[in-house]
Amino acid sequence: MKKIHVNLSANSYNIYIDKDLLVKVGEMIAKGKEPCKTLLITDENIGKIYGEIVAENFRQNNFDVKLLALPPGEDQKNIENALLLYDHCFAHKLDRKSLIVALGGGVIGDLSGFIAATFMRGIPYIQIPTSLLAQVDSSIGGKVAVNHPKGKNMIGCFYQPTAVFIDTNTLSTLPSKEMVAGFVEVIKYGVIRDAELFAFLEKSMYDIFQLNHEALLKIIATSCQIKANVVEQDEKEKDLRAILNYGHTIGHAIETITNYKKYRHGEAVAIGMLYASKIAIELGLTDNTVFERQLSLIKNLGLSIQTGLKSESIIKALYTDKKTISGRLRFVLPTKIGEVIISDKVSDEILYRILDNPL
Ligand code: NAD
Ligand code: GLY
């Protein structure tokens, strides 16, 4: 088992990564917490495979568990479901010492974390991420939110979990498109902070998609460690944490224009990373190999990279993103594999030039 400590003073916690954790998680939590009322939140896809396994493990350790499965999908991350979940918190008589457990992908993690952050002004919560994206990104770092019709993740806060339990076995049931979307976030970590991780992805893609345990352990633990280091230095995204948004500026614009229907988040981020690299080349910050190496990995994932979207609509969407500061766009740009800078010096002229050409 790998253990990564996220050092955030009073809000510190551990991330545990191993296979077969789902049948141990209740027991592990019981070592540090009195058994209590527990709301276990999942979605129906995940609930039917893993819900009872996890609930039973908690029950065996004397936790009073109520298991609740929402329909799957991004559109479930809304305030109406938050209200529904508060009703369940009241019905199950949760108090400030109770526990919320998020068993699922980023949708369930973000929504459950938001409930935990706001119910009675905050109660403890545990993340048990089951998608690769959630295991390497969304379950760590405490960004919790629901969507608003005016924008994704617009209603939320920073609220750290008490612990994160990553069971690599859960990836065996993850649909392959979701695995690909999560893999893109791992490429992101390689580009922003770790050339060795990037080279490992180039060499080991087959093993990773065959779910080789050692390969999974390596990419998940390395990604979690990178995210932990960044969050420790800048929990509330005043500056450094923005590097985690590499590929997300244009990626998010693409998702917005296509109403979150055409691209999975990771697919849009992959395109965003390629455009960010083109911008960096245009600005003389890096050379073409940085682009080519990412392109090759992304193509091997089978992702299509030409959007057919008009540069004008992408740029318009860029200016409505919450990542703009005082109306200026901020881009995370690679200088080499393993290193990025944050720049607000990308002119609209450059953007038009890059976005008007196919990748
Ligand atoms: P998701 O939660 O919708 O999961 C994707 C799909 O995979 C769902 O249909 C789900 O039911 C299914 N699934 C998940 N694990 C499974 C498993 N082990 N077996 C079978 N099916 C499984 O999406 P996601 O990609 O995990 O997360 C996306 C969400 O994460 C978005 O809402 C995004 O905003 C959020 N996010 C948050 C952060 C953060 O820092 N909080 C970071 C990145 C993304
Ligand atoms: N996924 C970006 C962040 O957590 O800051």
Tab-separated table of C-alpha atoms and ligand atoms in Angstrom:
chain	number	residue	atom	x	y	z
A	1	MET	CA	0.000	0.000	0.000
A	2	LYS	CA	1.163	3.546	-0.785
A	3	LYS	CA	0.406	6.296	1.685
A	4	ILE	CA	0.665	9.971	0.757
A	5	HIS	CA	0.309	12.664	3.370
A	6	VAL	CA	-1.300	15.961	2.400
A	7	ASN	CA	0.113	18.470	4.838
A	8	LEU	CA	-2.398	21.265	5.442
A	9	SER	CA	-1.954	21.970	9.176
A	10	ALA	CA	-5.254	21.228	10.908
A	11	ASN	CA	-6.753	20.022	7.627
A	12	SER	CA	-4.059	17.420	6.879
A	13	TYR	CA	-4.988	13.938	5.728
A	14	ASN	CA	-3.693	10.742	4.180
A	15	ILE	CA	-4.312	9.211	0.773
A	16	TYR	CA	-4.127	5.390	0.792
A	17	ILE	CA	-3.630	3.573	-2.516
A	18	ASP	CA	-3.819	-0.203	-2.959
A	19	LYS	CA	-5.908	-3.014	-4.389
A	20	ASP	CA	-8.708	-4.537	-2.252
A	21	LEU	CA	-9.168	-1.407	-0.145
A	22	LEU	CA	-12.969	-1.431	-0.484
A	23	VAL	CA	-13.215	-4.404	1.852
A	24	LYS	CA	-10.935	-2.794	4.423
A	25	VAL	CA	-11.986	0.828	4.421
A	26	GLY	CA	-14.503	0.619	7.307
A	27	GLU	CA	-11.946	-1.188	9.436
A	28	MET	CA	-9.239	1.366	8.628
A	29	ILE	CA	-11.508	4.289	9.487
A	30	ALA	CA	-12.647	2.612	12.724
A	31	LYS	CA	-9.038	2.731	13.955
A	32	GLY	CA	-9.199	6.544	14.121
A	33	LYS	CA	-12.887	7.306	14.544
A	34	GLU	CA	-15.701	6.170	16.827
A	35	PRO	CA	-18.432	4.339	14.866
A	36	CYS	CA	-21.094	6.892	13.888
A	37	LYS	CA	-24.053	7.674	11.671
A	38	THR	CA	-22.768	7.501	8.112
A	39	LEU	CA	-24.299	8.563	4.821
A	40	LEU	CA	-22.678	6.624	1.990
A	41	ILE	CA	-23.343	8.426	-1.300
A	42	THR	CA	-22.763	6.841	-4.689
A	43	ASP	CA	-24.292	6.701	-8.164
A	44	GLU	CA	-26.377	3.843	-9.522
A	45	ASN	CA	-23.631	2.492	-11.829
A	46	ILE	CA	-21.115	2.280	-9.028
A	47	GLY	CA	-23.651	1.485	-6.308
A	48	LYS	CA	-24.802	-1.710	-7.972
A	49	ILE	CA	-21.221	-3.031	-8.173
A	50	TYR	CA	-19.587	-1.705	-5.000
A	51	GLY	CA	-22.262	-0.073	-2.807
A	52	GLU	CA	-23.137	-3.036	-0.592
A	53	ILE	CA	-19.503	-4.208	-0.334
A	54	VAL	CA	-18.476	-0.880	1.176
A	55	ALA	CA	-21.640	-0.447	3.266
A	56	GLU	CA	-21.228	-3.946	4.724
A	57	ASN	CA	-17.609	-3.289	5.645
A	58	PHE	CA	-18.642	-0.179	7.547
A	59	ARG	CA	-21.497	-2.062	9.254
A	60	GLN	CA	-19.140	-4.816	10.360
A	61	ASN	CA	-17.224	-2.079	12.117
A	62	ASN	CA	-20.367	-0.805	13.855
A	63	PHE	CA	-21.024	2.250	11.677
A	64	ASP	CA	-24.743	2.968	11.185
A	65	VAL	CA	-24.749	3.276	7.399
A	66	LYS	CA	-27.374	4.532	5.014
A	67	LEU	CA	-26.489	3.869	1.369
A	68	LEU	CA	-27.878	6.255	-1.207
A	69	ALA	CA	-27.417	5.963	-4.985
A	70	LEU	CA	-28.175	8.897	-7.302
A	71	PRO	CA	-28.558	8.509	-11.045
A	72	PRO	CA	-25.169	8.858	-12.791
A	73	GLY	CA	-24.063	11.885	-14.804
A	74	GLU	CA	-22.739	15.417	-14.652
A	75	ASP	CA	-26.238	16.914	-14.625
A	76	GLN	CA	-26.815	15.316	-11.207
A	77	LYS	CA	-24.240	17.670	-9.654
A	78	ASN	CA	-26.900	20.250	-8.931
A	79	ILE	CA	-28.412	22.172	-6.058
A	80	GLU	CA	-31.658	20.145	-6.190
A	81	ASN	CA	-29.729	16.980	-5.399
A	82	ALA	CA	-27.876	18.861	-2.680
A	83	LEU	CA	-31.252	19.649	-1.076
A	84	LEU	CA	-32.305	16.019	-1.441
A	85	LEU	CA	-29.092	14.899	0.251
A	86	TYR	CA	-29.589	17.366	3.139
A	87	ASP	CA	-33.034	15.756	3.621
A	88	HIS	CA	-31.316	12.382	3.912
A	89	CYS	CA	-28.808	13.835	6.389
A	90	PHE	CA	-31.727	14.955	8.579
A	91	ALA	CA	-33.680	11.708	8.100
A	92	HIS	CA	-30.661	9.642	9.112
A	93	LYS	CA	-30.049	12.024	12.056
A	94	LEU	CA	-26.517	13.011	11.131
A	95	ASP	CA	-24.764	15.382	13.513
A	96	ARG	CA	-21.407	17.151	13.489
A	97	LYS	CA	-19.565	13.956	14.443
A	98	SER	CA	-21.193	11.904	11.698
A	99	LEU	CA	-19.566	10.921	8.450
A	100	ILE	CA	-20.269	11.349	4.771
A	101	VAL	CA	-18.606	8.883	2.435
A	102	ALA	CA	-18.320	9.607	-1.292
A	103	LEU	CA	-18.034	6.400	-3.314
A	104	GLY	CA	-17.718	7.266	-6.980
A	105	GLY	CA	-16.286	9.482	-9.678
A	106	GLY	CA	-15.784	13.218	-9.565
A	107	VAL	CA	-19.503	13.959	-9.743
A	108	ILE	CA	-20.273	12.074	-6.542
A	109	GLY	CA	-17.053	13.305	-4.896
A	110	ASP	CA	-17.713	16.984	-5.619
A	111	LEU	CA	-21.396	16.800	-4.660
A	112	SER	CA	-20.866	14.764	-1.462
A	113	GLY	CA	-17.971	17.012	-0.443
A	114	PHE	CA	-20.234	20.024	-0.941
A	115	ILE	CA	-22.862	18.453	1.351
A	116	ALA	CA	-20.203	17.657	3.953
A	117	ALA	CA	-18.846	21.226	3.766
A	118	THR	CA	-22.218	22.852	4.250
A	119	PHE	CA	-24.366	20.539	6.403
A	120	MET	CA	-24.228	21.949	9.951
A	121	ARG	CA	-21.369	24.187	8.710
A	122	GLY	CA	-19.197	21.176	7.995
A	123	ILE	CA	-18.961	17.521	8.967
A	124	PRO	CA	-16.180	15.014	8.168
A	125	TYR	CA	-16.131	13.253	4.819
A	126	ILE	CA	-14.156	10.460	3.203
A	127	GLN	CA	-13.403	10.115	-0.489
A	128	ILE	CA	-13.418	6.666	-2.111
A	129	PRO	CA	-12.809	7.594	-5.754
A	130	THR	CA	-13.651	4.944	-8.342
A	131	SER	CA	-12.817	6.622	-11.685
A	132	LEU	CA	-9.221	7.251	-12.730
A	133	LEU	CA	-9.972	10.971	-12.977
A	134	ALA	CA	-11.265	11.037	-9.420
A	135	GLN	CA	-8.331	8.932	-8.178
A	136	VAL	CA	-5.685	11.258	-9.599
A	137	ASP	CA	-7.462	14.582	-9.348
A	138	SER	CA	-10.913	15.385	-8.025
A	139	SER	CA	-10.803	13.431	-4.736
A	140	ILE	CA	-7.720	15.340	-3.587
A	141	GLY	CA	-7.356	18.998	-2.767
A	142	GLY	CA	-10.760	19.864	-1.354
A	143	LYS	CA	-12.476	21.615	-4.254
A	144	VAL	CA	-16.153	20.761	-3.717
A	145	ALA	CA	-19.035	22.151	-5.737
A	146	VAL	CA	-22.319	21.857	-7.540
A	147	ASN	CA	-23.051	23.292	-10.971
A	148	HIS	CA	-25.237	26.316	-11.666
A	149	PRO	CA	-27.095	26.881	-14.960
A	150	LYS	CA	-24.704	29.812	-15.498
A	151	GLY	CA	-21.590	27.689	-15.107
A	152	LYS	CA	-19.957	24.479	-13.963
A	153	ASN	CA	-18.686	24.264	-10.364
A	154	MET	CA	-19.851	27.821	-9.718
A	155	ILE	CA	-21.341	27.090	-6.287
A	156	GLY	CA	-18.753	25.581	-4.001
A	157	CYS	CA	-15.884	25.978	-1.604
A	158	PHE	CA	-12.608	24.457	-0.447
A	159	TYR	CA	-13.203	21.711	2.124
A	160	GLN	CA	-10.654	18.954	2.624
A	161	PRO	CA	-11.617	15.303	3.191
A	162	THR	CA	-10.572	13.404	6.332
A	163	ALA	CA	-8.951	10.693	4.198
A	164	VAL	CA	-8.907	9.336	0.660
A	165	PHE	CA	-8.992	5.580	-0.079
A	166	ILE	CA	-8.067	4.613	-3.646
A	167	ASP	CA	-8.786	0.997	-4.554
A	168	THR	CA	-7.147	0.341	-7.925
A	169	ASN	CA	-9.380	-2.739	-8.437
A	170	THR	CA	-12.336	-0.463	-9.109
A	171	LEU	CA	-10.763	0.505	-12.440
A	172	SER	CA	-11.553	-3.004	-13.753
A	173	THR	CA	-15.198	-1.964	-14.212
A	174	LEU	CA	-14.566	1.595	-15.388
A	175	PRO	CA	-15.704	2.102	-19.016
A	176	SER	CA	-12.666	2.506	-21.271
A	177	LYS	CA	-13.629	6.036	-22.394
A	178	GLU	CA	-13.601	7.105	-18.740
A	179	MET	CA	-10.192	5.465	-18.298
A	180	VAL	CA	-8.905	7.484	-21.261
A	181	ALA	CA	-10.347	10.713	-19.822
A	182	GLY	CA	-8.549	10.073	-16.526
A	183	PHE	CA	-5.315	9.214	-18.305
A	184	VAL	CA	-5.303	12.703	-19.866
A	185	GLU	CA	-5.103	14.217	-16.371
A	186	VAL	CA	-2.077	12.013	-15.689
A	187	ILE	CA	-0.426	13.327	-18.878
A	188	LYS	CA	-1.175	16.795	-17.470
A	189	TYR	CA	0.822	16.030	-14.301
A	190	GLY	CA	3.735	14.828	-16.416
A	191	VAL	CA	3.794	18.022	-18.461
A	192	ILE	CA	3.441	20.417	-15.534
A	193	ARG	CA	5.794	18.795	-13.056
A	194	ASP	CA	7.367	15.459	-13.884
A	195	ALA	CA	9.265	14.544	-17.065
A	196	GLU	CA	9.961	11.081	-15.643
A	197	LEU	CA	6.230	10.400	-15.202
A	198	PHE	CA	5.634	11.581	-18.790
A	199	ALA	CA	8.300	9.205	-20.122
A	200	PHE	CA	6.753	6.388	-18.058
A	201	LEU	CA	3.384	7.041	-19.736
A	202	GLU	CA	5.019	6.903	-23.165
A	203	LYS	CA	6.645	3.590	-22.292
A	204	SER	CA	3.880	1.937	-20.270
A	205	MET	CA	0.560	2.874	-21.841
A	206	TYR	CA	-0.181	-0.760	-22.671
A	207	ASP	CA	0.484	-1.942	-19.088
A	208	ILE	CA	-1.631	0.849	-17.664
A	209	PHE	CA	-4.607	0.005	-19.856
A	210	GLN	CA	-4.113	-3.687	-19.045
A	211	LEU	CA	-4.536	-2.521	-15.409
A	212	ASN	CA	-1.143	-3.798	-14.330
A	213	HIS	CA	-1.170	-3.098	-10.600
A	214	GLU	CA	2.388	-1.771	-10.319
A	215	ALA	CA	1.894	0.560	-13.282
A	216	LEU	CA	-1.394	1.861	-11.852
A	217	LEU	CA	0.155	2.325	-8.422
A	218	LYS	CA	2.989	4.305	-9.968
A	219	ILE	CA	0.845	6.708	-12.026
A	220	ILE	CA	-1.821	7.215	-9.350
A	221	ALA	CA	0.630	7.705	-6.478
A	222	THR	CA	2.847	10.044	-8.519
A	223	SER	CA	-0.151	12.107	-9.621
A	224	CYS	CA	-1.519	12.308	-6.063
A	225	GLN	CA	1.915	13.328	-4.765
A	226	ILE	CA	2.212	16.108	-7.350
A	227	LYS	CA	-1.269	17.387	-6.578
A	228	ALA	CA	-0.601	17.178	-2.827
A	229	ASN	CA	2.614	19.202	-3.193
A	230	VAL	CA	0.857	21.904	-5.199
A	231	VAL	CA	-2.164	22.091	-2.876
A	232	GLU	CA	0.108	22.244	0.189
A	233	GLN	CA	1.737	25.364	-1.246
A	234	ASP	CA	-1.434	27.031	-2.478
A	235	GLU	CA	-4.627	25.456	-1.101
A	236	LYS	CA	-7.023	28.172	-2.298
A	237	GLU	CA	-5.587	28.757	-5.792
A	238	LYS	CA	-4.086	32.182	-5.254
A	239	ASP	CA	-1.318	31.432	-7.753
A	240	LEU	CA	0.579	28.110	-8.051
A	241	ARG	CA	-2.486	25.822	-7.932
A	242	ALA	CA	-3.548	27.302	-11.269
A	243	ILE	CA	-0.907	25.092	-12.938
A	244	LEU	CA	-3.291	22.183	-12.316
A	245	ASN	CA	-5.514	23.857	-14.900
A	246	TYR	CA	-3.048	23.127	-17.706
A	247	GLY	CA	-5.132	22.420	-20.817
A	248	HIS	CA	-8.286	23.428	-18.980
A	249	THR	CA	-8.568	27.019	-20.268
A	250	ILE	CA	-9.305	26.105	-23.872
A	251	GLY	CA	-10.582	22.665	-22.812
A	252	HIS	CA	-13.270	24.253	-20.677
A	253	ALA	CA	-14.254	26.642	-23.482
A	254	ILE	CA	-14.690	23.644	-25.803
A	255	GLU	CA	-16.857	21.868	-23.214
A	256	THR	CA	-18.980	25.002	-22.724
A	257	ILE	CA	-19.609	25.597	-26.429
A	258	THR	CA	-20.585	21.979	-26.959
A	259	ASN	CA	-22.882	22.078	-23.884
A	260	TYR	CA	-20.878	19.388	-22.080
A	261	LYS	CA	-22.445	16.810	-24.426
A	262	LYS	CA	-19.807	16.088	-27.066
A	263	TYR	CA	-16.597	15.769	-25.072
A	264	ARG	CA	-15.720	14.164	-21.787
A	265	HIS	CA	-13.768	16.576	-19.590
A	266	GLY	CA	-10.496	14.724	-20.232
A	267	GLU	CA	-11.066	14.687	-23.989
A	268	ALA	CA	-11.529	18.464	-24.048
A	269	VAL	CA	-8.499	18.937	-21.784
A	270	ALA	CA	-6.371	16.884	-24.197
A	271	ILE	CA	-7.236	19.310	-27.006
A	272	GLY	CA	-6.634	22.230	-24.632
A	273	MET	CA	-3.154	20.916	-23.772
A	274	LEU	CA	-2.251	20.708	-27.445
A	275	TYR	CA	-3.432	24.271	-28.101
A	276	ALA	CA	-1.575	25.542	-25.017
A	277	SER	CA	1.584	23.927	-26.385
A	278	LYS	CA	1.052	25.577	-29.776
A	279	ILE	CA	0.690	28.931	-28.017
A	280	ALA	CA	3.909	28.300	-26.071
A	281	ILE	CA	5.741	27.522	-29.319
A	282	GLU	CA	4.323	30.668	-30.940
A	283	LEU	CA	5.598	32.726	-27.985
A	284	GLY	CA	9.038	31.125	-28.272
A	285	LEU	CA	8.730	29.488	-24.840
A	286	THR	CA	9.290	25.941	-26.023
A	287	ASP	CA	10.003	23.802	-29.071
A	288	ASN	CA	7.931	21.513	-31.234
A	289	THR	CA	8.953	18.267	-29.494
A	290	VAL	CA	6.861	19.249	-26.462
A	291	PHE	CA	3.817	19.400	-28.739
A	292	GLU	CA	4.749	16.263	-30.715
A	293	ARG	CA	5.262	14.089	-27.629
A	294	GLN	CA	1.866	15.046	-26.223
A	295	LEU	CA	0.222	14.635	-29.623
A	296	SER	CA	1.632	11.151	-29.945
A	297	LEU	CA	0.349	10.076	-26.502
A	298	ILE	CA	-3.071	11.605	-27.145
A	299	LYS	CA	-3.360	9.999	-30.579
A	300	ASN	CA	-2.448	6.632	-29.075
A	301	LEU	CA	-5.423	7.082	-26.773
A	302	GLY	CA	-7.598	7.166	-29.889
A	303	LEU	CA	-8.852	10.677	-29.206
A	304	SER	CA	-9.903	12.888	-32.068
A	305	ILE	CA	-8.320	16.294	-31.776
A	306	GLN	CA	-9.941	18.425	-34.461
A	307	THR	CA	-13.009	20.161	-33.063
A	308	GLY	CA	-14.293	21.967	-36.130
A	309	LEU	CA	-15.211	24.820	-33.770
A	310	LYS	CA	-14.770	28.429	-34.838
A	311	SER	CA	-11.937	30.372	-33.184
A	312	GLU	CA	-14.373	33.194	-32.481
A	313	SER	CA	-16.720	31.045	-30.406
A	314	ILE	CA	-13.827	29.510	-28.443
A	315	ILE	CA	-12.392	32.948	-27.646
A	316	LYS	CA	-15.802	34.269	-26.596
A	317	ALA	CA	-16.215	31.313	-24.236
A	318	LEU	CA	-12.699	31.867	-22.861
A	319	TYR	CA	-13.659	35.333	-21.647
A	320	THR	CA	-16.649	34.034	-19.659
A	321	ASP	CA	-14.599	31.461	-17.716
A	322	LYS	CA	-14.174	31.928	-13.959
A	323	LYS	CA	-10.424	31.472	-14.439
A	324	THR	CA	-10.145	34.906	-16.080
A	325	ILE	CA	-8.751	37.525	-13.687
A	326	SER	CA	-9.980	41.125	-14.170
A	327	GLY	CA	-10.968	40.253	-17.716
A	328	ARG	CA	-7.494	38.910	-18.617
A	329	LEU	CA	-7.056	35.373	-19.834
A	330	ARG	CA	-4.534	33.246	-17.981
A	331	PHE	CA	-2.837	30.348	-19.700
A	332	VAL	CA	-0.658	27.611	-18.292
A	333	LEU	CA	2.067	27.142	-20.906
A	334	PRO	CA	4.763	24.466	-21.096
A	335	THR	CA	8.405	25.519	-21.323
A	336	LYS	CA	9.520	21.874	-21.456
A	337	ILE	CA	8.060	18.520	-20.425
A	338	GLY	CA	7.906	18.811	-16.619
A	339	GLU	CA	7.752	22.594	-16.401
A	340	VAL	CA	5.102	25.238	-17.047
A	341	ILE	CA	4.584	28.941	-16.497
A	342	ILE	CA	1.406	30.923	-15.962
A	343	SER	CA	0.989	33.735	-18.475
A	344	ASP	CA	-1.554	36.486	-18.999
A	345	LYS	CA	0.316	37.743	-22.040
A	346	VAL	CA	-1.405	35.742	-24.748
A	347	SER	CA	-2.980	38.249	-27.143
A	348	ASP	CA	-6.249	37.666	-28.965
A	349	GLU	CA	-4.262	37.936	-32.185
A	350	ILE	CA	-2.133	34.925	-31.231
A	351	LEU	CA	-5.228	33.045	-30.128
A	352	TYR	CA	-6.963	33.609	-33.461
A	353	ARG	CA	-3.840	32.524	-35.313
A	354	ILE	CA	-3.509	29.289	-33.304
A	355	LEU	CA	-7.186	28.416	-33.139
A	356	ASP	CA	-7.793	29.069	-36.835
A	357	ASN	CA	-5.331	26.339	-37.796
A	358	PRO	CA	-6.021	22.631	-37.316
A	359	LEU	CA	-3.838	20.953	-34.685
B	1	NAD	P1	-18.279	10.754	-13.174
B	1	NAD	O1	-18.307	10.872	-11.719
B	1	NAD	O2	-19.495	11.165	-13.922
B	1	NAD	O3	-17.904	9.271	-13.559
B	1	NAD	C1	-17.840	8.919	-14.923
B	1	NAD	C2	-18.738	7.726	-15.236
B	1	NAD	O4	-18.052	6.551	-14.830
B	1	NAD	C3	-20.081	7.708	-14.520
B	1	NAD	O5	-21.040	7.190	-15.392
B	1	NAD	C4	-19.846	6.754	-13.367
B	1	NAD	O6	-21.034	6.115	-12.956
B	1	NAD	C5	-18.881	5.781	-13.970
B	1	NAD	N1	-17.967	5.120	-13.028
B	1	NAD	C6	-17.102	5.723	-12.169
B	1	NAD	N2	-16.351	4.813	-11.564
B	1	NAD	C7	-16.732	3.606	-12.040
B	1	NAD	C8	-16.291	2.283	-11.819
B	1	NAD	N3	-15.265	2.004	-11.016
B	1	NAD	N4	-16.937	1.279	-12.457
B	1	NAD	C9	-17.965	1.554	-13.327
B	1	NAD	N5	-18.394	2.791	-13.602
B	1	NAD	C10	-17.778	3.802	-12.964
B	1	NAD	O7	-17.078	11.602	-13.824
B	1	NAD	P2	-15.538	11.758	-13.446
B	1	NAD	O8	-14.845	11.844	-14.739
B	1	NAD	O9	-15.118	10.756	-12.445
B	1	NAD	O10	-15.524	13.185	-12.746
B	1	NAD	C11	-15.909	14.343	-13.448
B	1	NAD	C12	-16.326	15.384	-12.428
B	1	NAD	O11	-15.196	15.690	-11.618
B	1	NAD	C13	-16.784	16.692	-13.032
B	1	NAD	O12	-17.949	17.088	-12.389
B	1	NAD	C14	-15.654	17.656	-12.737
B	1	NAD	O13	-16.099	18.980	-12.558
B	1	NAD	C15	-15.116	17.091	-11.442
B	1	NAD	N6	-13.725	17.436	-11.155
B	1	NAD	C16	-13.443	17.956	-9.947
B	1	NAD	C17	-12.162	18.263	-9.598
B	1	NAD	C18	-11.864	18.774	-8.220
B	1	NAD	O14	-10.725	19.168	-7.954
B	1	NAD	N7	-12.809	18.739	-7.321
B	1	NAD	C19	-11.112	18.032	-10.493
B	1	NAD	C20	-11.410	17.496	-11.741
B	1	NAD	C21	-12.740	17.189	-12.058
B	2	GLY	N1	-8.412	20.143	-10.735
B	2	GLY	C1	-7.773	21.400	-10.433
B	2	GLY	C2	-7.620	21.654	-8.983
B	2	GLY	O1	-7.948	20.843	-8.170
B	2	GLY	O2	-7.162	22.705	-8.623
